[in-house]
Amino acid sequence: MSEQVRVRFPPSPTGYLHIGGARTAIFNWLFARKHGGTLILRIEDTDAERSTEESIRGIIEGLEWLGIDWDEGPYFQTEFAADHIAAAEKLLAEGKAYKCFCSKEELEARRQAALAAKKSQVGYDGKCRDLSPEEAARLEAEGRPYVVRFKTPRDGEVGYEDRVLGKISRPAAEIEDFVIVRSNGKPLYLLCNVVDDIRDRITHIIRGQDHMTNTLRQVLLYQALGARVPVFAHMPLTLDLKKAKISKRSHGEIVAVQFYRDHGFIPWALVNFLVLLGWNPGDDREIFSKEELIQAFSLERINRSNSIFNYRKGDAKFFTDPKAISINAHYLRTMPVEEIAALVKKELEREGLWDPAYDGEKKDWFLRTVDMLRERFHTTRDFVTAGRAFFSDDFEIDEKALKKNVLKHPGLKEWLPMLADRLEAEAVITPERAEAVAKGLAEELGIKPGIPLNAARALITGQIKGPSMFELFAHFDRATVLERLRRIGEIFGETA
Ligand code: GLU
């Protein structure tokens, strides 16, 4: 590609950063990075009533969290209002647009008549298109409100070569003379978007197929404004299992990038997952480093068909698409442990469980804990939920573990304090000594070693499963192990 690639991500700041929007940003970013190009962040805040500061902040924070960096901007569409008006005036002056004085009521009446007459076209009938300049000036002088309409060519084809979908075209005559400036003098978004893309010298427009309803009209605007039409690449939509668009209203928070941050996702894991929702490398690879992804990415491999976000509302097992979770778990297990520890630190801080010693004398213990736990965890959030007992004395014992492994065996009231006493007699509790002590005690008592060990797991870690219990006796500090084993009496007392 000889020309400098310039792409943009132009969100409308009317809500949180949607994962679909994030995917658009990611595709543009990958394309820019691959070609040494420029990514522009443009906030399309023209809809003043729906745009909010909070949303702008959320979008920017979301992109930063994902690691999607832009090279220019953020620009704000409202700051360029004068450009939008100038473009509309230019089109008017060159006879490529005209003032239309038809009222809403007139338009509706004529539309109904066209429908009744079964005309193939029921869009704007072009009544004001050929008003003489004198007639138009007279109506304007009368104070009649007007909109500005674009003069669509009456013949020929309008089209473009979509990088994903191939040739898209339509007879120009099928496109009605569309409005570009409202009767209140405000240019329509459709025009603003083109004017901004021309000013920002955008070479490629990578956006969702939901914008395709605008594209042919926008192609006409580029041509009329004497600008080169950029390359378009329209990405598939993301649908749920019932083929409905994923939205906050029907799917809740899981469509917001923020949700993944709050649920312990690793930013790059979410990027990796979102890229696969709408693009494929042409082989069966699913995990990509940043460099690999930039290298592999191309517009031609964007999928044509819709992507499926595999999520069932109310699913008790998976809180979002299981593939997103498994990709996150992959990164959790394979990234350098120090990087995961830094993310776990944030989780602990958020919960008020961070101990500064984890950065000092307990650093080694902290890193070993993270390394040990990550084998079974799926998100960094799991460290403060399932893994809470490693960082706090204030944790709950999993209900199933309590019922099945503790309360079923009243003998534990004697057995666990005995185990505590014997461990206490050891100078140092190593995994090997813990094993010998626990098994020796079980044998003497004539019980299966699993009974005290499973109960010890419940009392020490709060969980029903986890790393080897012998390792854990050695991993937790001695006082904690003894104290938690001796809590058994209390537990029977509380639940009796
Ligand atoms: N502001 C539009 C949106 O947020 C983007 C339009 C475009 O990409 O051309 O959907």
XYZ file of C-alpha atoms and ligand atoms in Angstrom:
506
model
C 0.000 0.000 0.000
C 1.818 3.085 -1.186
C -0.476 5.682 0.299
C -0.461 6.425 4.026
C -3.325 4.534 5.614
C -5.617 6.750 7.691
C -8.513 5.123 9.531
C -10.852 6.301 12.229
C -12.960 5.114 15.118
C -15.895 7.517 15.440
C -18.138 6.488 18.341
C -21.306 8.370 19.176
C -20.983 9.029 22.925
C -24.482 8.031 23.927
C -23.644 5.134 26.241
C -20.940 2.797 27.470
C -18.342 1.269 25.118
C -20.189 -1.677 23.584
C -18.143 -4.783 22.729
C -19.326 -4.367 19.128
C -17.913 -0.828 19.115
C -14.715 -2.083 20.697
C -14.404 -4.658 17.944
C -14.721 -1.895 15.330
C -11.998 0.066 17.109
C -9.775 -3.026 17.261
C -10.143 -3.798 13.547
C -9.270 -0.216 12.614
C -6.349 -0.233 15.016
C -4.998 -3.541 13.631
C -5.283 -2.241 10.097
C -3.500 1.001 10.992
C -0.728 -0.803 12.848
C -0.253 -3.346 10.105
C 0.262 -0.655 7.486
C 2.138 1.839 9.617
C -0.886 4.104 9.308
C -2.759 6.506 11.537
C -5.783 5.804 13.721
C -7.968 8.786 14.519
C -10.397 8.905 17.418
C -13.329 11.117 16.591
C -16.173 11.580 19.017
C -19.358 12.027 17.001
C -21.185 14.175 19.521
C -23.504 15.892 17.061
C -26.566 14.497 18.805
C -26.283 16.920 21.713
C -29.289 15.550 23.538
C -27.960 12.032 23.767
C -24.220 12.690 24.067
C -22.771 12.772 27.570
C -19.424 13.540 29.169
C -19.685 10.339 31.119
C -20.005 8.332 27.955
C -16.972 10.060 26.407
C -14.957 9.225 29.497
C -16.189 5.633 29.462
C -15.238 5.170 25.806
C -11.764 6.612 26.297
C -11.131 4.596 29.457
C -12.414 1.459 27.768
C -10.055 1.891 24.804
C -7.134 2.639 27.099
C -7.895 -0.408 29.197
C -7.986 -2.587 26.073
C -4.632 -1.177 24.991
C -6.044 0.345 21.791
C -3.999 3.487 21.234
C -4.843 6.130 18.679
C -2.563 8.583 16.931
C -4.773 11.638 16.447
C -7.639 13.035 18.453
C -9.915 12.792 20.170
C -11.532 15.234 17.788
C -15.073 16.311 18.527
C -17.542 16.495 15.688
C -19.360 19.500 17.167
C -16.185 21.572 16.847
C -16.442 21.287 13.100
C -20.026 22.491 12.693
C -18.837 25.303 10.418
C -17.308 22.752 7.999
C -20.575 20.842 7.823
C -22.567 23.964 7.023
C -19.992 25.116 4.479
C -20.247 21.758 2.693
C -24.043 22.026 2.503
C -23.734 25.590 1.166
C -21.219 24.481 -1.408
C -23.570 21.770 -2.647
C -26.415 24.299 -2.804
C -24.285 26.855 -4.649
C -23.184 24.258 -7.194
C -26.749 23.120 -7.805
C -26.024 19.684 -6.291
C -28.551 20.249 -3.543
C -31.715 22.298 -3.228
C -34.075 23.785 -0.712
C -37.253 21.803 -0.225
C -40.266 23.635 1.188
C -42.669 20.692 1.353
C -44.236 20.396 4.788
C -44.437 17.100 6.660
C -48.176 16.920 6.022
C -47.780 17.491 2.283
C -45.087 14.860 2.090
C -47.203 12.347 3.932
C -50.268 13.004 1.785
C -48.250 12.511 -1.413
C -46.652 9.371 -0.019
C -50.081 7.903 0.737
C -51.276 8.772 -2.761
C -48.223 7.078 -4.277
C -48.869 4.020 -2.139
C -52.493 3.909 -3.209
C -51.469 4.184 -6.857
C -49.057 1.287 -6.249
C -46.118 3.288 -7.526
C -42.839 1.435 -7.150
C -41.245 4.422 -5.504
C -42.806 6.119 -2.568
C -39.821 8.191 -1.373
C -39.530 11.917 -1.936
C -41.056 12.721 -5.318
C -38.684 15.544 -6.241
C -41.347 18.289 -6.199
C -38.942 21.081 -5.162
C -36.022 19.788 -7.188
C -36.836 21.923 -10.156
C -38.195 25.027 -8.464
C -36.908 28.117 -10.243
C -34.469 30.236 -8.204
C -37.113 32.995 -8.105
C -39.779 30.662 -6.784
C -37.423 29.321 -4.123
C -36.401 32.844 -3.105
C -40.073 33.851 -2.855
C -40.952 30.915 -0.581
C -37.943 31.641 1.569
C -38.860 35.324 1.818
C -42.317 34.261 2.967
C -40.594 32.597 5.884
C -41.513 29.086 4.784
C -39.335 26.541 6.588
C -37.203 24.346 4.383
C -34.805 21.446 4.487
C -31.865 20.978 2.118
C -32.013 17.889 -0.060
C -29.265 16.278 -2.058
C -29.946 16.042 -5.779
C -29.479 12.369 -6.524
C -28.514 11.623 -10.128
C -31.462 10.443 -12.208
C -29.512 7.830 -14.091
C -26.485 5.592 -13.830
C -25.382 3.350 -10.985
C -24.012 4.262 -7.598
C -21.628 1.711 -6.184
C -18.421 0.783 -4.484
C -16.208 -2.232 -4.076
C -16.547 -3.435 -0.496
C -13.367 -5.132 0.736
C -15.429 -7.690 2.606
C -18.614 -8.031 0.602
C -17.510 -7.293 -2.952
C -19.369 -5.056 -5.378
C -22.333 -3.179 -3.981
C -24.369 -1.035 -6.345
C -27.812 0.290 -7.141
C -29.396 2.406 -9.842
C -29.013 6.007 -8.671
C -32.648 6.742 -9.511
C -33.757 4.370 -6.751
C -32.190 6.624 -4.145
C -34.501 9.450 -3.191
C -33.311 13.029 -2.838
C -32.317 12.741 0.778
C -32.205 15.474 3.396
C -28.765 16.842 4.307
C -29.823 19.861 6.396
C -32.840 19.915 8.708
C -35.346 22.772 8.824
C -33.608 24.043 11.983
C -30.437 24.553 9.929
C -28.608 21.567 11.421
C -26.736 19.353 8.962
C -27.595 15.676 9.171
C -25.198 13.186 10.632
C -24.865 11.456 7.259
C -23.277 14.599 5.810
C -21.192 15.497 8.891
C -19.652 12.046 8.888
C -18.535 12.416 5.243
C -17.266 15.974 5.700
C -15.190 14.884 8.693
C -13.801 11.868 6.889
C -12.768 14.092 3.969
C -11.117 16.617 6.302
C -9.369 13.829 8.243
C -8.171 12.362 4.910
C -9.572 8.941 5.778
C -8.489 6.270 3.314
C -10.407 3.238 4.669
C -13.725 3.072 6.461
C -14.033 -0.116 8.489
C -17.389 -0.234 10.232
C -20.375 -2.479 10.936
C -22.816 -3.641 8.282
C -25.475 -1.718 10.178
C -24.051 1.429 8.564
C -24.517 0.108 5.043
C -27.879 1.832 4.758
C -25.860 5.079 4.611
C -23.008 4.042 2.386
C -24.427 4.533 -1.109
C -25.742 7.978 -0.179
C -22.380 8.793 1.302
C -20.634 7.684 -1.879
C -22.786 10.227 -3.731
C -21.774 12.909 -1.243
C -18.052 12.206 -1.653
C -18.424 12.452 -5.409
C -20.476 15.638 -5.217
C -17.952 17.229 -2.860
C -15.157 16.379 -5.283
C -13.435 14.003 -2.861
C -12.093 10.561 -3.490
C -14.338 7.804 -2.171
C -12.499 5.877 0.574
C -12.280 2.103 0.613
C -15.158 0.570 2.564
C -15.029 -2.649 4.554
C -18.245 -3.552 6.330
C -17.959 -5.980 9.214
C -20.577 -8.573 10.138
C -22.968 -7.934 12.974
C -22.702 -9.767 16.252
C -25.855 -11.669 17.084
C -26.963 -13.827 19.966
C -27.951 -17.479 19.696
C -31.446 -16.462 18.654
C -29.995 -14.248 15.926
C -30.966 -11.011 17.659
C -28.536 -8.103 17.865
C -26.788 -8.054 21.218
C -27.846 -5.056 23.233
C -27.866 -3.796 26.754
C -31.636 -3.863 26.851
C -31.908 -7.552 26.102
C -28.555 -8.864 27.324
C -27.604 -6.537 30.147
C -24.116 -5.511 31.188
C -22.317 -8.282 29.307
C -22.306 -6.132 26.173
C -20.197 -3.420 27.848
C -16.387 -3.505 27.863
C -16.546 -2.266 31.455
C -18.247 -5.512 32.463
C -15.184 -7.524 31.417
C -12.866 -5.209 33.306
C -15.015 -5.628 36.420
C -15.133 -9.390 36.002
C -11.420 -9.980 35.957
C -10.670 -10.105 32.268
C -7.183 -9.601 30.960
C -7.456 -6.795 28.399
C -5.584 -8.592 25.656
C -7.685 -11.736 26.158
C -10.805 -9.694 25.426
C -9.161 -8.176 22.337
C -8.210 -11.660 21.151
C -11.765 -12.915 21.688
C -13.409 -9.928 19.988
C -11.184 -10.209 16.932
C -12.332 -13.787 16.399
C -15.914 -12.512 16.480
C -15.835 -11.384 12.878
C -12.429 -12.296 11.488
C -10.492 -15.497 10.936
C -6.834 -16.151 10.225
C -7.604 -18.761 7.550
C -6.335 -21.559 9.773
C -7.303 -22.891 13.177
C -5.198 -20.596 15.334
C -7.130 -18.926 18.119
C -4.499 -17.371 20.349
C -2.482 -14.444 19.042
C 0.083 -12.152 20.549
C -0.226 -8.514 19.572
C 2.538 -8.831 16.971
C 1.072 -12.030 15.522
C -2.344 -10.486 15.212
C -1.094 -7.325 13.528
C 0.851 -9.508 11.140
C -2.070 -11.850 10.369
C -4.815 -9.240 10.080
C -6.326 -8.332 6.733
C -9.629 -6.836 5.623
C -10.156 -9.696 3.209
C -10.372 -12.182 6.067
C -13.159 -10.350 7.826
C -16.107 -12.745 7.819
C -19.059 -12.008 5.608
C -21.619 -13.769 7.717
C -22.809 -12.671 11.120
C -20.871 -13.620 14.207
C -22.555 -15.437 17.021
C -22.068 -14.347 20.585
C -22.676 -17.571 22.424
C -24.466 -16.526 25.554
C -27.638 -17.715 27.187
C -29.197 -15.312 29.604
C -29.365 -16.735 33.087
C -26.748 -19.382 32.346
C -25.559 -20.453 35.778
C -22.313 -21.910 34.527
C -20.939 -19.206 32.250
C -21.339 -15.510 32.904
C -20.532 -14.679 29.280
C -19.571 -16.463 26.042
C -17.654 -19.596 27.207
C -15.059 -18.995 24.534
C -14.267 -15.575 25.993
C -13.795 -17.222 29.369
C -11.590 -19.983 28.033
C -9.396 -17.523 26.116
C -9.071 -15.459 29.289
C -8.141 -18.564 31.293
C -5.508 -19.386 28.696
C -3.814 -16.015 29.174
C -4.208 -16.249 32.935
C -2.236 -19.488 32.952
C 0.399 -18.637 30.398
C 1.335 -14.996 30.882
C 4.393 -14.195 33.017
C 3.333 -14.646 36.623
C 4.507 -11.120 37.533
C 2.032 -9.656 35.034
C -0.826 -11.693 36.445
C 0.268 -10.755 39.972
C 0.012 -7.062 39.028
C -3.601 -7.614 37.937
C -4.377 -9.617 41.073
C -2.931 -6.753 43.110
C -5.548 -4.435 41.619
C -8.312 -6.883 42.521
C -7.023 -7.144 46.084
C -6.752 -3.380 46.385
C -10.310 -2.992 45.215
C -11.451 -5.399 47.924
C -9.284 -3.815 50.622
C -7.258 -7.030 50.866
C -3.907 -5.800 49.598
C -1.072 -6.240 52.060
C 1.972 -4.049 51.245
C 4.149 -6.949 52.403
C 3.146 -8.712 49.160
C 5.436 -6.223 47.491
C 8.075 -6.698 50.219
C 8.924 -9.602 52.469
C 5.918 -11.680 51.354
C 6.510 -11.106 47.668
C 7.764 -14.588 47.037
C 4.786 -16.089 48.840
C 2.416 -13.840 46.905
C 3.874 -14.855 43.532
C 3.746 -18.536 44.478
C 0.126 -18.168 45.564
C -0.836 -16.522 42.266
C 1.039 -19.159 40.330
C -0.592 -21.998 42.246
C -4.135 -20.646 42.017
C -4.113 -19.577 38.391
C -4.049 -23.191 37.258
C -7.712 -23.527 38.174
C -8.969 -19.997 37.828
C -10.582 -18.329 34.822
C -10.423 -14.655 35.721
C -8.394 -12.416 38.021
C -11.629 -11.845 39.911
C -11.532 -15.485 41.038
C -8.583 -14.581 43.275
C -10.816 -12.482 45.513
C -13.847 -14.773 45.342
C -12.806 -18.431 45.235
C -9.279 -17.481 46.333
C -10.266 -15.074 49.107
C -9.091 -17.330 51.975
C -5.521 -16.965 50.737
C -5.609 -13.244 51.419
C -8.056 -12.818 54.261
C -9.312 -14.519 57.404
C -12.743 -13.230 56.601
C -14.071 -15.676 54.022
C -17.068 -17.923 53.631
C -16.889 -21.669 53.336
C -18.436 -22.930 50.137
C -21.838 -24.353 50.977
C -21.333 -27.637 49.206
C -17.944 -28.176 50.821
C -19.442 -27.460 54.213
C -22.365 -29.858 53.790
C -20.573 -32.663 52.089
C -17.112 -32.553 53.617
C -17.622 -31.117 57.064
C -21.081 -31.403 58.577
C -21.551 -35.005 57.501
C -18.769 -36.144 59.827
C -19.303 -35.096 63.483
C -16.099 -36.976 64.367
C -14.179 -34.098 62.784
C -14.796 -32.119 65.985
C -12.106 -34.306 67.582
C -10.106 -35.264 64.503
C -9.197 -31.826 63.200
C -7.911 -30.476 66.553
C -5.832 -33.673 66.782
C -4.445 -32.982 63.323
C -3.681 -29.415 64.400
C -1.830 -30.613 67.495
C 0.280 -33.021 65.512
C 1.147 -30.444 62.873
C 2.037 -28.048 65.654
C 4.522 -30.563 66.975
C 6.409 -30.426 63.664
C 9.326 -28.006 63.628
C 8.583 -27.121 60.005
C 5.456 -28.183 58.124
C 6.615 -29.457 54.748
C 4.288 -31.139 52.234
C 5.975 -34.477 52.989
C 5.597 -34.119 56.755
C 2.009 -32.953 56.381
C 1.249 -36.039 54.316
C 2.883 -38.387 56.846
C 1.100 -36.741 59.767
C -2.340 -36.716 58.143
C -2.139 -40.253 56.834
C -0.704 -41.553 60.129
C -3.544 -39.960 62.070
C -6.221 -41.325 59.729
C -4.794 -44.793 60.051
C -4.774 -44.634 63.834
C -8.345 -43.423 63.832
C -9.422 -46.014 61.309
C -10.865 -43.401 58.900
C -10.136 -42.611 55.270
C -7.473 -39.881 54.979
C -9.826 -38.042 52.592
C -12.202 -37.262 55.442
C -9.916 -35.002 57.489
C -8.177 -33.724 54.361
C -11.355 -32.590 52.582
C -12.582 -30.985 55.768
C -9.222 -29.269 56.248
C -9.509 -27.911 52.700
C -12.948 -26.490 53.432
C -11.781 -24.852 56.649
C -8.476 -23.529 55.362
C -9.363 -22.471 51.812
C -13.170 -22.310 51.925
C -13.278 -24.402 48.754
C -14.264 -27.909 47.752
C -11.375 -28.301 45.300
C -7.940 -26.870 44.798
C -4.232 -27.579 44.808
C -2.828 -30.547 46.773
C -3.779 -30.240 50.431
C -0.316 -31.352 51.544
C 1.169 -28.459 49.576
C -1.344 -26.134 51.150
C -0.506 -27.120 54.734
C 3.020 -25.998 53.917
C 1.964 -22.965 51.899
C -0.244 -21.179 54.424
C 1.500 -19.824 57.427
C 1.589 -22.137 60.356
C -0.558 -20.071 62.698
C -3.276 -19.768 60.071
C -3.347 -23.515 59.416
C -3.624 -24.371 63.122
C -6.160 -21.699 63.850
C -8.440 -22.611 60.959
C -8.337 -26.338 61.780
C -9.297 -25.549 65.347
C -12.304 -23.537 64.204
C -14.110 -26.838 63.647
C -15.795 -26.738 67.046
C -17.125 -23.290 66.309
C -18.512 -24.448 62.985
C -20.416 -27.313 64.495
C -21.550 -24.963 67.246
C -22.812 -22.381 64.761
C -24.691 -24.790 62.568
C -25.960 -27.154 65.262
N -20.849 7.361 14.947
C -21.207 6.148 14.317
C -21.512 5.098 15.377
O -21.114 5.243 16.509
C -20.102 5.621 13.405
C -20.339 5.882 11.980
C -19.273 5.386 11.037
O -18.436 4.561 11.390
O -19.268 5.879 9.903
O -22.169 4.128 15.083
